[in-house]
PDB file of C-alpha atoms in Angstrom:
ATOM      1  CA  MET I  23     -14.145   4.646  16.620  1.00  0.00           C
ATOM      2  CA  SER I  24     -13.424   4.396  12.905  1.00  0.00           C
ATOM      3  CA  GLU I  25     -10.681   6.330  11.176  1.00  0.00           C
ATOM      4  CA  TYR I  26     -11.222   8.218   7.962  1.00  0.00           C
ATOM      5  CA  VAL I  27      -8.487   8.846   5.428  1.00  0.00           C
ATOM      6  CA  SER I  28      -8.277  12.372   4.097  1.00  0.00           C
ATOM      7  CA  GLN I  29      -5.488  11.741   1.574  1.00  0.00           C
ATOM      8  CA  VAL I  30      -3.274   8.991   0.164  1.00  0.00           C
ATOM      9  CA  LEU I  31      -0.168  10.202  -1.669  1.00  0.00           C
ATOM     10  CA  LEU I  32       2.471   8.121  -3.463  1.00  0.00           C
ATOM     11  CA  GLU I  33       5.772   9.844  -4.282  1.00  0.00           C
ATOM     12  CA  VAL I  34       8.133   8.216  -6.790  1.00  0.00           C
ATOM     13  CA  ASP I  35      11.156   9.975  -8.319  1.00  0.00           C
ATOM     14  CA  GLY I  36       9.733  13.431  -7.562  1.00  0.00           C
ATOM     15  CA  GLN I  37       6.331  12.602  -9.061  1.00  0.00           C
ATOM     16  CA  GLU I  38       3.211  12.675  -6.839  1.00  0.00           C
ATOM     17  CA  ILE I  39       0.210  10.416  -7.432  1.00  0.00           C
ATOM     18  CA  ASP I  40      -2.954  10.980  -5.373  1.00  0.00           C
ATOM     19  CA  ASP I  41      -5.654   9.390  -7.568  1.00  0.00           C
ATOM     20  CA  PHE I  42      -6.584   6.724  -5.014  1.00  0.00           C
ATOM     21  CA  LYS I  43     -10.067   5.698  -3.951  1.00  0.00           C
ATOM     22  CA  SER I  44      -9.014   3.504  -1.024  1.00  0.00           C
ATOM     23  CA  VAL I  45      -6.043   1.949   0.760  1.00  0.00           C
ATOM     24  CA  THR I  46      -5.786  -1.300   2.725  1.00  0.00           C
ATOM     25  CA  GLU I  47      -3.007  -1.951   5.218  1.00  0.00           C
ATOM     26  CA  LYS I  48      -2.336  -5.679   5.312  1.00  0.00           C
ATOM     27  CA  GLU I  49      -1.208  -7.786   8.258  1.00  0.00           C
ATOM     28  CA  VAL I  50       2.425  -7.652   9.357  1.00  0.00           C
ATOM     29  CA  GLU I  51       4.209 -10.824  10.416  1.00  0.00           C
ATOM     30  CA  ILE I  52       6.615 -10.057  13.283  1.00  0.00           C
ATOM     31  CA  ARG I  53       7.389 -13.581  14.518  1.00  0.00           C
ATOM     32  CA  LYS I  54       7.450 -17.068  13.043  1.00  0.00           C
ATOM     33  CA  VAL I  55       7.061 -20.520  14.583  1.00  0.00           C
ATOM     34  CA  VAL I  56      10.103 -22.717  13.978  1.00  0.00           C
ATOM     35  CA  PRO I  57       9.793 -26.498  14.411  1.00  0.00           C
ATOM     36  CA  LEU I  58      12.433 -28.044  16.672  1.00  0.00           C
ATOM     37  CA  MET I  59      12.914 -31.620  17.885  1.00  0.00           C
ATOM     38  CA  LYS I  60       9.868 -32.503  20.027  1.00  0.00           C
ATOM     39  CA  LYS I  61       8.903 -28.829  20.487  1.00  0.00           C
ATOM     40  CA  PHE I  62       8.826 -25.522  18.678  1.00  0.00           C
ATOM     41  CA  GLY I  63      10.499 -22.164  18.984  1.00  0.00           C
ATOM     42  CA  VAL I  64       9.644 -18.636  18.004  1.00  0.00           C
ATOM     43  CA  VAL I  65      11.917 -16.370  16.012  1.00  0.00           C
ATOM     44  CA  GLY I  66      11.535 -12.699  15.136  1.00  0.00           C
ATOM     45  CA  THR I  67      11.290 -11.712  11.475  1.00  0.00           C
ATOM     46  CA  ARG I  68      11.970  -8.526   9.610  1.00  0.00           C
ATOM     47  CA  PRO I  69       8.549  -6.907   9.076  1.00  0.00           C
ATOM     48  CA  GLN I  70       7.236  -6.398   5.558  1.00  0.00           C
ATOM     49  CA  TYR I  71       4.399  -3.930   5.249  1.00  0.00           C
ATOM     50  CA  GLY I  72       1.846  -4.918   2.630  1.00  0.00           C
ATOM     51  CA  LEU I  73      -0.496  -2.323   1.141  1.00  0.00           C
ATOM     52  CA  GLU I  74      -3.221  -2.450  -1.453  1.00  0.00           C
ATOM     53  CA  VAL I  75      -4.442   0.726  -3.132  1.00  0.00           C
ATOM     54  CA  GLU I  76      -7.392   1.215  -5.438  1.00  0.00           C
ATOM     55  CA  TYR I  77      -6.156   3.556  -8.184  1.00  0.00           C
ATOM     56  CA  VAL I  78      -8.703   5.677 -10.055  1.00  0.00           C
ATOM     57  CA  ILE I  79      -7.808   5.608 -13.756  1.00  0.00           C
ATOM     58  CA  PRO I  80      -7.922   9.151 -15.178  1.00  0.00           C
ATOM     59  CA  LYS I  81     -10.429   9.744 -17.984  1.00  0.00           C
ATOM     60  CA  ASP I  82      -8.450  12.415 -19.821  1.00  0.00           C
ATOM     61  CA  ALA I  83      -4.817  11.690 -18.936  1.00  0.00           C
ATOM     62  CA  PRO I  84      -2.448   8.755 -19.349  1.00  0.00           C
ATOM     63  CA  GLU I  85      -2.524   6.090 -16.654  1.00  0.00           C
ATOM     64  CA  PHE I  86       0.397   6.134 -14.202  1.00  0.00           C
ATOM     65  CA  ASP I  87       3.029   3.456 -14.874  1.00  0.00           C
ATOM     66  CA  PHE I  88       3.057   1.447 -11.642  1.00  0.00           C
ATOM     67  CA  GLU I  89       5.748  -0.881 -13.028  1.00  0.00           C
ATOM     68  CA  SER I  90       8.192   1.969 -12.375  1.00  0.00           C
ATOM     69  CA  VAL I  91       7.431   2.180  -8.644  1.00  0.00           C
ATOM     70  CA  GLU I  92      10.721   1.476  -6.867  1.00  0.00           C
ATOM     71  CA  ASP I  93      11.821   2.983  -3.553  1.00  0.00           C
ATOM     72  CA  GLY I  94       8.809   5.284  -3.313  1.00  0.00           C
ATOM     73  CA  THR I  95       7.051   6.816  -0.311  1.00  0.00           C
ATOM     74  CA  LEU I  96       3.365   6.332   0.483  1.00  0.00           C
ATOM     75  CA  THR I  97       1.762   8.761   2.927  1.00  0.00           C
ATOM     76  CA  ILE I  98      -1.658   8.209   4.499  1.00  0.00           C
ATOM     77  CA  ASP I  99      -3.132  11.303   6.166  1.00  0.00           C
ATOM     78  CA  LEU I 100      -5.968  10.524   8.563  1.00  0.00           C
ATOM     79  CA  GLU I 101      -8.768  12.946   9.422  1.00  0.00           C
ATOM     80  CA  ASN I 102      -7.759  13.002  13.081  1.00  0.00           C
ATOM     81  CA  GLY I 103      -4.483  14.716  12.121  1.00  0.00           C
ATOM     82  CA  THR I 104      -2.207  11.683  12.331  1.00  0.00           C
ATOM     83  CA  ARG I 105      -0.027  10.476   9.488  1.00  0.00           C
ATOM     84  CA  LYS I 106       1.331   7.072   8.498  1.00  0.00           C
ATOM     85  CA  GLN I 107       4.284   7.035   6.161  1.00  0.00           C
ATOM     86  CA  TYR I 108       5.681   4.019   4.344  1.00  0.00           C
ATOM     87  CA  SER I 109       9.131   4.226   2.758  1.00  0.00           C
ATOM     88  CA  GLY I 110      10.957   1.869   0.428  1.00  0.00           C
ATOM     89  CA  VAL I 111       7.710   1.212  -1.454  1.00  0.00           C
ATOM     90  CA  TYR I 112       7.745  -1.175  -4.426  1.00  0.00           C
ATOM     91  CA  ALA I 113       4.914  -2.341  -6.684  1.00  0.00           C
ATOM     92  CA  LEU I 114       4.363  -6.101  -6.516  1.00  0.00           C
ATOM     93  CA  LYS I 115       1.217  -6.665  -8.580  1.00  0.00           C
ATOM     94  CA  ILE I 116      -0.891  -4.603 -10.934  1.00  0.00           C
ATOM     95  CA  GLY I 117      -4.432  -5.909 -10.744  1.00  0.00           C
ATOM     96  CA  ASP I 118      -7.388  -6.041 -13.069  1.00  0.00           C
ATOM     97  CA  THR I 119      -9.359  -2.989 -14.134  1.00  0.00           C
ATOM     98  CA  LYS I 120     -12.811  -2.683 -12.582  1.00  0.00           C
ATOM     99  CA  TYR I 121     -15.573  -0.907 -14.495  1.00  0.00           C
ATOM    100  CA  ASP I 122     -18.866  -0.420 -12.672  1.00  0.00           C
ATOM    101  CA  GLY I 123     -20.724   1.601 -15.295  1.00  0.00           C
ATOM    102  CA  GLU I 124     -21.685   4.435 -12.943  1.00  0.00           C
ATOM    103  CA  ASN I 125     -18.467   5.665 -11.368  1.00  0.00           C
ATOM    104  CA  GLU I 126     -14.818   5.749 -12.344  1.00  0.00           C
ATOM    105  CA  ALA I 127     -12.737   2.827 -13.553  1.00  0.00           C
ATOM    106  CA  THR I 128     -10.305   1.549 -10.910  1.00  0.00           C
ATOM    107  CA  ARG I 129      -7.316  -0.760 -10.749  1.00  0.00           C
ATOM    108  CA  THR I 130      -6.000  -2.548  -7.647  1.00  0.00           C
ATOM    109  CA  ILE I 131      -2.254  -2.191  -7.044  1.00  0.00           C
ATOM    110  CA  GLU I 132      -0.413  -4.349  -4.499  1.00  0.00           C
ATOM    111  CA  LEU I 133       2.565  -2.666  -2.824  1.00  0.00           C
ATOM    112  CA  VAL I 134       5.193  -3.614  -0.253  1.00  0.00           C
ATOM    113  CA  ALA I 135       7.124  -1.223   1.987  1.00  0.00           C
ATOM    114  CA  MET I 136      10.364  -1.715   3.891  1.00  0.00           C
ATOM    115  CA  LYS I 137       9.628   0.720   6.738  1.00  0.00           C
ATOM    116  CA  ARG I 138       6.626   2.346   8.445  1.00  0.00           C
ATOM    117  CA  THR I 139       6.581   5.451  10.626  1.00  0.00           C
ATOM    118  CA  THR I 140       3.579   6.901  12.417  1.00  0.00           C
TER     119      THR I 140
END
C-alpha cells in the first residue's frame, strides 16, 4: 500500500515554509563494515537522515533563502494520520532550477537531519 503525503513543513527560526512539491527520504546507514586482519567486523554508526525536497519557487514573492537553514525542523504529515518529524535540519546543497514550461519552477534542496521521530 502506498503512502501519500498531505503536507511537508519546514520550520526555521519561527518561519514556516510549505511550498514543497515532493520529499524523498534517503537511505540511513546504521552499521559499517570494518576491515580487520584476515576477517571483518561490523560497527554501529550514528545515523544521518538525508532528505531531498522539491521546492516550488513562488511567482510573486521572494524565494526562501535555504542557505540560512540551520537547526530547523521538517515535518511530513501522511494521509493516514501519521507524522514523521526530523529535527536538527541543515541545508547541504541547493540544486538547479527546473523549468518545465507548463507548471511551476522548482528547485531541489538537499537536507540532512540529526534526529527522526515517528
